Amino acid sequence: MEYVMTRTTAEWQAADAAHFLHPFTDFQALAKKGSRIITSAENIYLRDSEGHRILDAMSGLWCVNVGYGRQELIDAATRQLRELPFYNSFFQTTTPPAVELAELLAEVMPPGFQHVFYAGSGSEGNDTVVRMVRRYWDLQGQPERQVIISRWNGYHGSTMAGASLGGMKYMHAQGGLPIPGITHIEQPYWWLHGRPAGLCRAEFGKVAAGWLEQKILEVGPEKVAAFIAEPIQGAGGVIVPPETYWPEIQRICDQYGVLLVSDEVICGFGRTGHWFGCQTVGSRPDLITFAKGVTSGYIPLGGVMVGERVAKVLIEQGGEFEHGYTYSGHPVACAVALANIRLIRELKLVEHVHDELGPYLAEQFAQLGEHPLVGEAQTCGAMGALLLVKDRASGEAFPGELEIGMLCRGHCFGNGLIMRAVGDRMIIAPPLVMTLAQVDEMVALIRRCLDLTLADVRARGWMP
Ligand SMILES: *Cc1c(COP(=O)(O)O)cnc(C)c1O
């Protein structure tokens, strides 16, 4: 509460509007409305400057896996700040936390991952991916293998390379993206692409994976460096692909020798009920991008885990890799990540998601799926989505201009629940420490907000 005492909410808002350009924000619209000022947090609850208690069903931004206020992480940061707040790893130097974290990551990663390249965020991690896969093929004597395939509506960050890999068309529209050598295929979103075509989920999974093969053949297999995807699309709306999708993707990558990159910035560190999402969907990636949950968001850190196939070539034939960041292996970030991963182990959070939280959430979401506004309910581990539709029977969507998601999100905010709207999909990714009683509390809030949204929609005459 210390910060709040120093200024009123209106004063914070005025200063915020005067100087702070927020990410992914219409500056003028926000200035008019005023930001909500989050002042403190504990476990899964936030507090704002007006004293409201808010259940954070989004883990901040998909990252606070161990929940807020964990003393272990705070102590790790403070200790390391006192001992050595910074030193670089460029000049044949290293620091104990960076080494220990590299070792621990190799331990928790799927087999075959023994090396890490550190970055400061998920976007930077994916910039590293672009540099690294192209370098790999250069060293393999196939410099023409430059093209990276990714998916529409995938999210891979907001730097030039990250946004280019991502498939958000509204991002490409600003700043001349994508950069050359990146091309996209359609996403495995059954509701949008499979259902209207009359395909069952299993059939659709294979069809959607087949789009990768078509693209590889169109580009020319000798020109394709890598395919990058999130195991489960996060920012795109928590889209869980059919079970048939990933095995077929793996087969195609194997057949054409294309490197597979698993962007696990959201799916990593227990989110899906395994340590990594590739273990949940059954893929065998060559590179894994991580960030967010690696430190539970307490401090920025990201990076790329490098599997044997690529590591061997980079190390044995590569010479100097002309790439790196000032904060690659930042000792304080690495110390916090170490404490975070140890805590995930100690609290058995991966097991908790796999055995308790995930199955219970799935059950509760299936019930929410019966709500008159909901066309489809999906979960995977500790993430979930509710698709809002105008007509459950026909699957008819609300007209886009009604912004049904934003309407529902408004009710959530007004009722002490943070749930995100992605188009018509209402999504959650709560802290992994969430108890089953807290799931009940969250689901009751979601239900109330769906009811309020339904009443609202009927009052406006959008629905009978
Ligand atoms: C958030 C995210 C990123 C980008 O990470 P930043 O830390 O915001 O740069 C990349 N990939 C995925 C899958 C993400 O969810």
Tab-separated table of C-alpha atoms and ligand atoms in Angstrom:
chain	number	residue	atom	x	y	z
A	1	MET	CA	0.000	0.000	0.000
A	2	GLU	CA	3.012	2.298	0.289
A	3	TYR	CA	2.794	3.617	-3.278
A	4	VAL	CA	-0.929	4.280	-3.147
A	5	MET	CA	-0.598	6.521	-0.157
A	6	THR	CA	1.661	8.924	-2.039
A	7	ARG	CA	-0.918	9.936	-4.692
A	8	THR	CA	-4.611	9.552	-5.429
A	9	THR	CA	-5.832	7.290	-8.218
A	10	ALA	CA	-6.666	10.316	-10.361
A	11	GLU	CA	-3.163	11.703	-9.886
A	12	TRP	CA	-1.564	8.400	-10.893
A	13	GLN	CA	-3.821	8.255	-13.950
A	14	ALA	CA	-2.993	11.788	-15.004
A	15	ALA	CA	0.755	11.205	-14.765
A	16	ASP	CA	0.381	7.853	-16.545
A	17	ALA	CA	-1.517	9.470	-19.416
A	18	ALA	CA	0.982	12.328	-19.600
A	19	HIS	CA	4.130	10.224	-19.976
A	20	PHE	CA	3.657	6.468	-20.309
A	21	LEU	CA	2.985	4.982	-23.764
A	22	HIS	CA	1.569	1.540	-22.955
A	23	PRO	CA	2.236	-1.533	-25.117
A	24	PHE	CA	-0.551	-2.636	-27.520
A	25	THR	CA	-2.673	0.338	-26.493
A	26	ASP	CA	-4.678	3.129	-28.101
A	27	PHE	CA	-2.949	5.904	-26.176
A	28	GLN	CA	-5.678	8.490	-26.525
A	29	ALA	CA	-8.511	6.130	-25.640
A	30	LEU	CA	-6.681	5.000	-22.511
A	31	ALA	CA	-5.881	8.557	-21.479
A	32	LYS	CA	-9.581	9.367	-21.663
A	33	LYS	CA	-10.586	6.349	-19.603
A	34	GLY	CA	-7.654	6.227	-17.173
A	35	SER	CA	-5.495	3.209	-16.366
A	36	ARG	CA	-6.298	0.869	-13.554
A	37	ILE	CA	-3.471	1.095	-11.043
A	38	ILE	CA	-2.355	-2.247	-9.673
A	39	THR	CA	-0.532	-1.708	-6.435
A	40	SER	CA	0.129	-5.066	-4.800
A	41	ALA	CA	-0.543	-8.773	-5.083
A	42	GLU	CA	-0.511	-11.970	-3.066
A	43	ASN	CA	-0.966	-15.564	-4.206
A	44	ILE	CA	-3.555	-15.301	-7.046
A	45	TYR	CA	-5.072	-11.961	-6.019
A	46	LEU	CA	-4.250	-8.428	-7.118
A	47	ARG	CA	-5.088	-5.222	-5.361
A	48	ASP	CA	-5.740	-1.904	-7.143
A	49	SER	CA	-5.415	1.682	-5.940
A	50	GLU	CA	-9.106	1.763	-5.021
A	51	GLY	CA	-8.655	-1.204	-2.714
A	52	HIS	CA	-10.437	-3.717	-4.986
A	53	ARG	CA	-9.372	-7.352	-4.684
A	54	ILE	CA	-9.122	-9.008	-8.099
A	55	LEU	CA	-8.683	-12.692	-8.918
A	56	ASP	CA	-5.954	-12.831	-11.546
A	57	ALA	CA	-6.959	-15.669	-13.839
A	58	MET	CA	-4.259	-14.625	-16.357
A	59	SER	CA	-1.157	-14.966	-14.134
A	60	GLY	CA	-0.204	-11.392	-14.945
A	61	LEU	CA	0.531	-12.062	-18.607
A	62	TRP	CA	0.788	-15.868	-18.616
A	63	CYS	CA	3.815	-15.761	-16.367
A	64	VAL	CA	3.239	-15.751	-12.610
A	65	ASN	CA	3.186	-19.545	-12.404
A	66	VAL	CA	4.102	-19.754	-8.695
A	67	GLY	CA	1.743	-16.927	-7.733
A	68	TYR	CA	2.570	-13.536	-6.254
A	69	GLY	CA	4.569	-12.772	-3.155
A	70	ARG	CA	6.847	-15.845	-2.990
A	71	GLN	CA	9.594	-15.114	-0.510
A	72	GLU	CA	11.982	-17.649	-2.090
A	73	LEU	CA	12.165	-15.606	-5.303
A	74	ILE	CA	12.398	-12.306	-3.489
A	75	ASP	CA	15.281	-13.601	-1.359
A	76	ALA	CA	17.104	-15.020	-4.377
A	77	ALA	CA	16.939	-11.649	-6.129
A	78	THR	CA	18.025	-9.669	-3.082
A	79	ARG	CA	20.939	-11.988	-2.306
A	80	GLN	CA	22.181	-11.848	-5.890
A	81	LEU	CA	21.743	-8.077	-6.171
A	82	ARG	CA	23.958	-7.687	-3.127
A	83	GLU	CA	26.580	-10.168	-4.253
A	84	LEU	CA	26.857	-9.395	-7.950
A	85	PRO	CA	24.097	-7.340	-9.587
A	86	PHE	CA	25.537	-7.658	-13.087
A	87	TYR	CA	28.306	-9.076	-15.091
A	88	ASN	CA	28.304	-9.993	-18.772
A	89	SER	CA	29.104	-13.319	-20.373
A	90	PHE	CA	30.622	-11.939	-23.592
A	91	PHE	CA	34.302	-11.850	-22.730
A	92	GLN	CA	35.053	-15.419	-21.732
A	93	THR	CA	33.449	-14.769	-18.371
A	94	THR	CA	30.474	-16.313	-16.640
A	95	THR	CA	28.605	-16.082	-13.337
A	96	PRO	CA	27.549	-18.860	-10.950
A	97	PRO	CA	23.767	-18.304	-11.296
A	98	ALA	CA	23.951	-18.424	-15.103
A	99	VAL	CA	25.925	-21.676	-14.968
A	100	GLU	CA	23.707	-23.287	-12.356
A	101	LEU	CA	20.561	-22.333	-14.233
A	102	ALA	CA	21.937	-23.753	-17.503
A	103	GLU	CA	22.586	-26.992	-15.645
A	104	LEU	CA	19.129	-27.072	-14.054
A	105	LEU	CA	17.385	-26.252	-17.352
A	106	ALA	CA	19.157	-29.203	-18.971
A	107	GLU	CA	17.775	-31.323	-16.145
A	108	VAL	CA	14.113	-30.262	-16.458
A	109	MET	CA	14.057	-30.045	-20.277
A	110	PRO	CA	13.051	-33.053	-22.394
A	111	PRO	CA	15.948	-35.422	-23.164
A	112	GLY	CA	18.460	-34.147	-25.723
A	113	PHE	CA	18.565	-30.541	-24.545
A	114	GLN	CA	21.924	-29.820	-22.949
A	115	HIS	CA	22.593	-26.231	-23.980
A	116	VAL	CA	20.952	-22.870	-23.478
A	117	PHE	CA	21.347	-19.466	-25.159
A	118	TYR	CA	20.071	-16.736	-22.860
A	119	ALA	CA	18.024	-13.704	-23.905
A	120	GLY	CA	16.036	-11.094	-22.038
A	121	SER	CA	12.535	-12.006	-23.240
A	122	GLY	CA	10.500	-14.310	-25.435
A	123	SER	CA	10.761	-11.960	-28.412
A	124	GLU	CA	14.534	-11.857	-28.116
A	125	GLY	CA	14.556	-15.627	-27.772
A	126	ASN	CA	12.773	-15.904	-31.110
A	127	ASP	CA	15.167	-13.407	-32.701
A	128	THR	CA	17.899	-15.774	-31.570
A	129	VAL	CA	15.981	-18.666	-33.144
A	130	VAL	CA	15.958	-16.924	-36.535
A	131	ARG	CA	19.688	-16.195	-36.357
A	132	MET	CA	20.492	-19.670	-35.087
A	133	VAL	CA	18.538	-21.805	-37.546
A	134	ARG	CA	19.897	-19.830	-40.498
A	135	ARG	CA	23.425	-20.161	-39.100
A	136	TYR	CA	22.867	-23.891	-38.661
A	137	TRP	CA	21.973	-24.390	-42.312
A	138	ASP	CA	24.890	-22.197	-43.427
A	139	LEU	CA	27.215	-24.453	-41.497
A	140	GLN	CA	25.546	-27.500	-42.992
A	141	GLY	CA	26.483	-26.214	-46.433
A	142	GLN	CA	22.866	-25.420	-47.302
A	143	PRO	CA	22.794	-21.622	-47.100
A	144	GLU	CA	19.686	-21.541	-49.308
A	145	ARG	CA	17.687	-23.018	-46.415
A	146	GLN	CA	16.526	-19.642	-45.085
A	147	VAL	CA	12.760	-19.764	-44.998
A	148	ILE	CA	10.962	-20.158	-41.701
A	149	ILE	CA	7.342	-21.272	-41.716
A	150	SER	CA	4.989	-20.244	-38.929
A	151	ARG	CA	1.234	-19.903	-38.495
A	152	TRP	CA	-1.413	-17.253	-38.846
A	153	ASN	CA	-2.653	-16.184	-35.416
A	154	GLY	CA	0.427	-17.617	-33.732
A	155	TYR	CA	2.220	-15.276	-31.315
A	156	HIS	CA	5.996	-15.111	-31.155
A	157	GLY	CA	6.673	-11.650	-29.750
A	158	SER	CA	6.887	-8.070	-30.837
A	159	THR	CA	10.421	-7.420	-32.102
A	160	MET	CA	10.923	-7.317	-35.892
A	161	ALA	CA	11.616	-11.050	-36.050
A	162	GLY	CA	9.132	-11.986	-33.330
A	163	ALA	CA	6.269	-10.079	-34.916
A	164	SER	CA	7.215	-11.434	-38.347
A	165	LEU	CA	7.149	-15.019	-37.112
A	166	GLY	CA	3.864	-14.277	-35.411
A	167	GLY	CA	0.741	-14.396	-37.496
A	168	MET	CA	-1.060	-11.342	-36.202
A	169	LYS	CA	-2.029	-9.467	-39.351
A	170	TYR	CA	-2.765	-6.261	-37.439
A	171	MET	CA	0.863	-6.282	-36.281
A	172	HIS	CA	2.212	-6.904	-39.787
A	173	ALA	CA	0.184	-3.946	-40.979
A	174	GLN	CA	2.368	-1.562	-38.967
A	175	GLY	CA	6.029	-1.290	-39.924
A	176	GLY	CA	6.360	-3.330	-43.095
A	177	LEU	CA	6.291	-6.869	-41.719
A	178	PRO	CA	6.979	-9.713	-42.085
A	179	ILE	CA	10.705	-9.447	-42.765
A	180	PRO	CA	11.882	-11.497	-45.770
A	181	GLY	CA	12.105	-15.272	-45.514
A	182	ILE	CA	9.136	-15.838	-43.234
A	183	THR	CA	5.897	-17.341	-44.495
A	184	HIS	CA	2.709	-18.496	-42.776
A	185	ILE	CA	0.232	-21.361	-42.891
A	186	GLU	CA	-3.287	-21.470	-41.454
A	187	GLN	CA	-3.795	-22.378	-37.789
A	188	PRO	CA	-5.294	-25.664	-36.527
A	189	TYR	CA	-8.462	-23.971	-35.261
A	190	TRP	CA	-11.195	-26.556	-35.708
A	191	TRP	CA	-14.128	-24.247	-34.923
A	192	LEU	CA	-13.098	-21.802	-37.622
A	193	HIS	CA	-11.665	-24.081	-40.314
A	194	GLY	CA	-12.757	-27.662	-39.573
A	195	ARG	CA	-16.293	-27.394	-38.323
A	196	PRO	CA	-17.692	-25.399	-41.287
A	197	ALA	CA	-16.081	-27.932	-43.639
A	198	GLY	CA	-17.882	-30.771	-41.863
A	199	LEU	CA	-14.671	-32.394	-40.647
A	200	CYS	CA	-14.434	-34.126	-37.281
A	201	ARG	CA	-11.605	-32.936	-35.054
A	202	ALA	CA	-9.384	-35.917	-35.799
A	203	GLU	CA	-9.738	-35.531	-39.561
A	204	PHE	CA	-9.188	-31.815	-39.328
A	205	GLY	CA	-5.959	-32.246	-37.326
A	206	LYS	CA	-4.414	-34.134	-40.233
A	207	VAL	CA	-5.731	-31.708	-42.808
A	208	ALA	CA	-4.294	-28.753	-40.847
A	209	ALA	CA	-0.899	-30.457	-40.489
A	210	GLY	CA	-1.014	-31.145	-44.212
A	211	TRP	CA	-0.929	-27.378	-44.825
A	212	LEU	CA	2.663	-27.481	-43.576
A	213	GLU	CA	3.599	-30.109	-46.128
A	214	GLN	CA	1.896	-28.123	-48.895
A	215	LYS	CA	3.830	-25.010	-47.902
A	216	ILE	CA	7.140	-26.877	-47.761
A	217	LEU	CA	6.540	-28.209	-51.274
A	218	GLU	CA	5.449	-24.786	-52.506
A	219	VAL	CA	8.575	-23.058	-51.135
A	220	GLY	CA	10.809	-25.985	-52.056
A	221	PRO	CA	12.049	-28.318	-49.311
A	222	GLU	CA	15.649	-27.314	-50.044
A	223	LYS	CA	14.788	-23.749	-49.001
A	224	VAL	CA	12.940	-24.417	-45.744
A	225	ALA	CA	14.989	-23.953	-42.572
A	226	ALA	CA	12.453	-24.420	-39.821
A	227	PHE	CA	8.859	-24.546	-38.680
A	228	ILE	CA	7.974	-22.650	-35.494
A	229	ALA	CA	4.790	-23.022	-33.469
A	230	GLU	CA	3.377	-22.890	-29.981
A	231	PRO	CA	2.267	-26.365	-28.802
A	232	ILE	CA	-1.014	-24.712	-27.772
A	233	GLN	CA	-1.620	-21.218	-29.201
A	234	GLY	CA	-1.810	-18.815	-26.268
A	235	ALA	CA	-2.311	-15.191	-27.261
A	236	GLY	CA	-4.210	-16.383	-30.340
A	237	GLY	CA	-6.994	-17.457	-27.972
A	238	VAL	CA	-5.933	-20.689	-26.217
A	239	ILE	CA	-6.568	-22.830	-29.246
A	240	VAL	CA	-6.017	-26.491	-28.431
A	241	PRO	CA	-5.294	-28.403	-31.645
A	242	PRO	CA	-6.790	-31.843	-32.330
A	243	GLU	CA	-4.672	-34.714	-31.009
A	244	THR	CA	-3.905	-35.821	-34.545
A	245	TYR	CA	-2.182	-32.531	-35.400
A	246	TRP	CA	1.217	-32.669	-33.729
A	247	PRO	CA	2.179	-36.257	-34.618
A	248	GLU	CA	1.560	-35.393	-38.267
A	249	ILE	CA	3.540	-32.126	-37.975
A	250	GLN	CA	6.428	-34.118	-36.500
A	251	ARG	CA	6.277	-36.632	-39.338
A	252	ILE	CA	6.402	-33.854	-41.929
A	253	CYS	CA	9.336	-32.058	-40.286
A	254	ASP	CA	11.216	-35.362	-40.096
A	255	GLN	CA	10.477	-36.222	-43.700
A	256	TYR	CA	11.834	-32.947	-45.075
A	257	GLY	CA	14.612	-32.453	-42.515
A	258	VAL	CA	13.010	-29.184	-41.393
A	259	LEU	CA	14.014	-28.000	-37.909
A	260	LEU	CA	11.118	-27.897	-35.460
A	261	VAL	CA	10.998	-24.982	-33.033
A	262	SER	CA	8.607	-25.201	-30.110
A	263	ASP	CA	7.781	-21.742	-28.760
A	264	GLU	CA	7.151	-22.625	-25.130
A	265	VAL	CA	7.089	-19.112	-23.738
A	266	ILE	CA	3.599	-19.863	-22.395
A	267	CYS	CA	3.481	-23.664	-22.435
A	268	GLY	CA	6.784	-24.144	-20.607
A	269	PHE	CA	7.321	-24.711	-16.905
A	270	GLY	CA	4.219	-26.686	-16.101
A	271	ARG	CA	1.420	-24.754	-17.788
A	272	THR	CA	0.090	-27.741	-19.758
A	273	GLY	CA	0.603	-30.406	-17.081
A	274	HIS	CA	4.101	-31.426	-18.178
A	275	TRP	CA	7.296	-29.440	-17.803
A	276	PHE	CA	6.999	-28.484	-21.476
A	277	GLY	CA	4.134	-28.342	-23.922
A	278	CYS	CA	5.969	-30.503	-26.458
A	279	GLN	CA	5.702	-33.334	-23.916
A	280	THR	CA	1.945	-32.788	-23.689
A	281	VAL	CA	1.405	-32.787	-27.453
A	282	GLY	CA	4.091	-35.386	-28.170
A	283	SER	CA	6.485	-33.485	-30.441
A	284	ARG	CA	10.297	-33.690	-30.511
A	285	PRO	CA	11.533	-30.140	-31.191
A	286	ASP	CA	15.098	-29.175	-32.100
A	287	LEU	CA	14.872	-25.804	-30.357
A	288	ILE	CA	12.673	-24.560	-27.509
A	289	THR	CA	12.007	-20.874	-26.870
A	290	PHE	CA	11.237	-20.025	-23.251
A	291	ALA	CA	10.554	-16.883	-21.155
A	292	LYS	CA	7.611	-15.850	-18.933
A	293	GLY	CA	7.197	-18.826	-16.556
A	294	VAL	CA	10.958	-19.414	-16.259
A	295	THR	CA	11.048	-16.679	-13.586
A	296	SER	CA	7.298	-16.615	-12.939
A	297	GLY	CA	7.592	-13.097	-14.353
A	298	TYR	CA	9.295	-11.734	-11.227
A	299	ILE	CA	12.120	-10.477	-13.433
A	300	PRO	CA	12.643	-10.583	-17.229
A	301	LEU	CA	14.432	-13.592	-18.696
A	302	GLY	CA	14.103	-15.597	-21.868
A	303	GLY	CA	16.174	-17.828	-24.056
A	304	VAL	CA	16.468	-20.781	-26.370
A	305	MET	CA	17.200	-24.347	-25.380
A	306	VAL	CA	19.328	-25.884	-28.105
A	307	GLY	CA	18.896	-29.572	-28.859
A	308	GLU	CA	21.744	-31.869	-29.785
A	309	ARG	CA	21.265	-31.678	-33.548
A	310	VAL	CA	21.826	-27.921	-33.691
A	311	ALA	CA	24.177	-27.626	-30.702
A	312	LYS	CA	26.646	-30.118	-32.156
A	313	VAL	CA	26.983	-28.187	-35.393
A	314	LEU	CA	27.187	-24.753	-33.744
A	315	ILE	CA	29.794	-25.917	-31.257
A	316	GLU	CA	31.938	-28.199	-33.414
A	317	GLN	CA	31.846	-26.371	-36.746
A	318	GLY	CA	30.531	-22.949	-35.931
A	319	GLY	CA	33.439	-20.778	-34.834
A	320	GLU	CA	32.167	-17.537	-33.341
A	321	PHE	CA	28.381	-17.048	-33.284
A	322	GLU	CA	28.001	-13.308	-33.849
A	323	HIS	CA	24.994	-12.800	-31.639
A	324	GLY	CA	24.119	-12.027	-28.023
A	325	TYR	CA	22.569	-9.535	-25.650
A	326	THR	CA	23.954	-7.380	-22.840
A	327	TYR	CA	21.639	-9.247	-20.509
A	328	SER	CA	22.300	-12.783	-21.823
A	329	GLY	CA	22.686	-14.730	-18.589
A	330	HIS	CA	21.904	-11.809	-16.290
A	331	PRO	CA	22.916	-13.095	-12.842
A	332	VAL	CA	19.928	-11.689	-10.946
A	333	ALA	CA	17.428	-13.015	-13.501
A	334	CYS	CA	19.157	-16.407	-13.458
A	335	ALA	CA	19.135	-16.498	-9.637
A	336	VAL	CA	15.394	-15.820	-9.627
A	337	ALA	CA	14.820	-18.492	-12.298
A	338	LEU	CA	16.764	-21.007	-10.208
A	339	ALA	CA	14.645	-20.259	-7.142
A	340	ASN	CA	11.497	-20.424	-9.269
A	341	ILE	CA	12.265	-23.797	-10.857
A	342	ARG	CA	13.297	-25.238	-7.504
A	343	LEU	CA	10.016	-24.003	-6.043
A	344	ILE	CA	7.998	-25.526	-8.911
A	345	ARG	CA	9.700	-28.821	-8.056
A	346	GLU	CA	9.279	-28.493	-4.311
A	347	LEU	CA	5.579	-27.635	-4.556
A	348	LYS	CA	5.137	-30.343	-7.226
A	349	LEU	CA	3.281	-27.845	-9.391
A	350	VAL	CA	3.675	-29.818	-12.606
A	351	GLU	CA	2.077	-32.823	-10.899
A	352	HIS	CA	-0.579	-30.551	-9.380
A	353	VAL	CA	-1.549	-29.277	-12.848
A	354	HIS	CA	-1.431	-32.757	-14.355
A	355	ASP	CA	-3.309	-34.649	-11.647
A	356	GLU	CA	-5.592	-32.107	-9.955
A	357	LEU	CA	-5.873	-28.590	-11.297
A	358	GLY	CA	-5.982	-29.542	-15.002
A	359	PRO	CA	-8.609	-32.300	-14.743
A	360	TYR	CA	-10.768	-30.254	-12.352
A	361	LEU	CA	-10.577	-27.187	-14.565
A	362	ALA	CA	-11.524	-29.323	-17.578
A	363	GLU	CA	-14.591	-30.593	-15.728
A	364	GLN	CA	-15.657	-27.109	-14.655
A	365	PHE	CA	-15.106	-25.668	-18.124
A	366	ALA	CA	-17.155	-28.469	-19.660
A	367	GLN	CA	-20.038	-27.260	-17.461
A	368	LEU	CA	-19.467	-23.643	-18.478
A	369	GLY	CA	-19.631	-24.966	-22.032
A	370	GLU	CA	-23.370	-25.557	-21.455
A	371	HIS	CA	-24.002	-21.841	-20.909
A	372	PRO	CA	-26.305	-20.316	-23.576
A	373	LEU	CA	-23.532	-17.938	-24.688
A	374	VAL	CA	-20.807	-20.549	-25.047
A	375	GLY	CA	-20.222	-22.475	-28.279
A	376	GLU	CA	-17.072	-24.285	-27.303
A	377	ALA	CA	-15.098	-24.738	-24.066
A	378	GLN	CA	-11.510	-25.963	-24.235
A	379	THR	CA	-8.780	-26.473	-21.674
A	380	CYS	CA	-5.296	-27.903	-21.601
A	381	GLY	CA	-3.669	-28.125	-18.179
A	382	ALA	CA	-3.937	-24.724	-16.555
A	383	MET	CA	-5.189	-22.811	-19.577
A	384	GLY	CA	-8.667	-22.562	-21.004
A	385	ALA	CA	-10.985	-20.772	-23.410
A	386	LEU	CA	-14.702	-20.166	-23.819
A	387	LEU	CA	-15.907	-19.231	-27.278
A	388	LEU	CA	-18.881	-16.853	-27.135
A	389	VAL	CA	-21.450	-17.422	-29.894
A	390	LYS	CA	-24.803	-15.986	-30.852
A	391	ASP	CA	-26.356	-19.370	-31.600
A	392	ARG	CA	-25.025	-22.556	-30.019
A	393	ALA	CA	-26.883	-24.840	-32.400
A	394	SER	CA	-25.722	-23.330	-35.667
A	395	GLY	CA	-22.453	-21.969	-34.309
A	396	GLU	CA	-23.339	-18.518	-35.614
A	397	ALA	CA	-20.950	-15.855	-34.325
A	398	PHE	CA	-21.842	-12.419	-33.028
A	399	PRO	CA	-21.171	-9.700	-35.617
A	400	GLY	CA	-17.598	-8.529	-35.070
A	401	GLU	CA	-18.532	-4.901	-34.501
A	402	LEU	CA	-20.423	-5.867	-31.348
A	403	GLU	CA	-17.114	-6.786	-29.678
A	404	ILE	CA	-18.783	-9.420	-27.552
A	405	GLY	CA	-15.461	-10.395	-25.949
A	406	MET	CA	-14.794	-6.845	-24.796
A	407	LEU	CA	-18.311	-6.616	-23.389
A	408	CYS	CA	-17.761	-9.773	-21.355
A	409	ARG	CA	-14.298	-8.618	-20.279
A	410	GLY	CA	-15.858	-5.413	-18.964
A	411	HIS	CA	-18.142	-7.454	-16.721
A	412	CYS	CA	-15.154	-9.493	-15.530
A	413	PHE	CA	-13.201	-6.366	-14.601
A	414	GLY	CA	-16.262	-4.987	-12.865
A	415	ASN	CA	-16.633	-8.149	-10.790
A	416	GLY	CA	-13.120	-8.701	-9.527
A	417	LEU	CA	-11.936	-11.146	-12.195
A	418	ILE	CA	-9.191	-10.769	-14.744
A	419	MET	CA	-10.021	-12.789	-17.817
A	420	ARG	CA	-8.749	-11.836	-21.242
A	421	ALA	CA	-10.777	-11.462	-24.432
A	422	VAL	CA	-9.243	-12.548	-27.755
A	423	GLY	CA	-11.905	-11.767	-30.308
A	424	ASP	CA	-14.840	-13.933	-29.214
A	425	ARG	CA	-12.725	-16.183	-27.011
A	426	MET	CA	-12.588	-15.545	-23.260
A	427	ILE	CA	-9.376	-17.038	-21.957
A	428	ILE	CA	-7.684	-17.912	-18.689
A	429	ALA	CA	-4.258	-19.111	-17.606
A	430	PRO	CA	-4.268	-18.889	-13.815
A	431	PRO	CA	-1.243	-19.307	-11.541
A	432	LEU	CA	-0.339	-22.982	-11.203
A	433	VAL	CA	-0.622	-22.729	-7.416
A	434	MET	CA	-4.388	-22.265	-7.748
A	435	THR	CA	-6.250	-24.613	-5.394
A	436	LEU	CA	-9.428	-26.472	-6.319
A	437	ALA	CA	-11.405	-24.208	-3.963
A	438	GLN	CA	-9.983	-21.242	-5.869
A	439	VAL	CA	-11.082	-22.871	-9.141
A	440	ASP	CA	-14.606	-22.924	-7.698
A	441	GLU	CA	-14.302	-19.267	-6.785
A	442	MET	CA	-13.032	-18.401	-10.281
A	443	VAL	CA	-15.675	-20.466	-12.068
A	444	ALA	CA	-18.452	-18.868	-10.002
A	445	LEU	CA	-17.146	-15.457	-11.048
A	446	ILE	CA	-16.923	-16.532	-14.702
A	447	ARG	CA	-20.487	-17.832	-14.556
A	448	ARG	CA	-21.723	-14.589	-13.045
A	449	CYS	CA	-19.966	-12.589	-15.768
A	450	LEU	CA	-21.393	-14.811	-18.516
A	451	ASP	CA	-24.885	-14.291	-17.037
A	452	LEU	CA	-24.372	-10.525	-16.902
A	453	THR	CA	-23.095	-10.531	-20.477
A	454	LEU	CA	-26.100	-12.581	-21.599
A	455	ALA	CA	-28.516	-10.184	-19.896
A	456	ASP	CA	-26.677	-7.296	-21.512
A	457	VAL	CA	-26.807	-8.912	-24.962
A	458	ARG	CA	-30.542	-9.578	-24.625
A	459	ALA	CA	-31.241	-6.052	-23.363
A	460	ARG	CA	-29.494	-4.712	-26.474
A	461	GLY	CA	-31.583	-7.013	-28.658
A	462	TRP	CA	-28.560	-8.882	-30.049
A	463	MET	CA	-29.996	-12.226	-29.065
A	464	PRO	CA	-33.537	-13.537	-28.462
B	1	LIG	C1	4.673	-13.665	-24.768
B	1	LIG	C2	5.154	-14.534	-25.853
B	1	LIG	C3	6.305	-14.222	-26.588
B	1	LIG	C4	7.019	-12.930	-26.425
B	1	LIG	O1	7.619	-12.804	-25.173
B	1	LIG	P1	8.028	-11.332	-24.663
B	1	LIG	O2	8.706	-11.646	-23.364
B	1	LIG	O3	6.779	-10.541	-24.536
B	1	LIG	O4	8.963	-10.777	-25.652
B	1	LIG	C5	6.743	-15.128	-27.521
B	1	LIG	N1	6.098	-16.278	-27.726
B	1	LIG	C6	4.983	-16.615	-27.047
B	1	LIG	C7	4.333	-17.924	-27.312
B	1	LIG	C8	4.464	-15.743	-26.103
B	1	LIG	O5	3.349	-16.041	-25.459
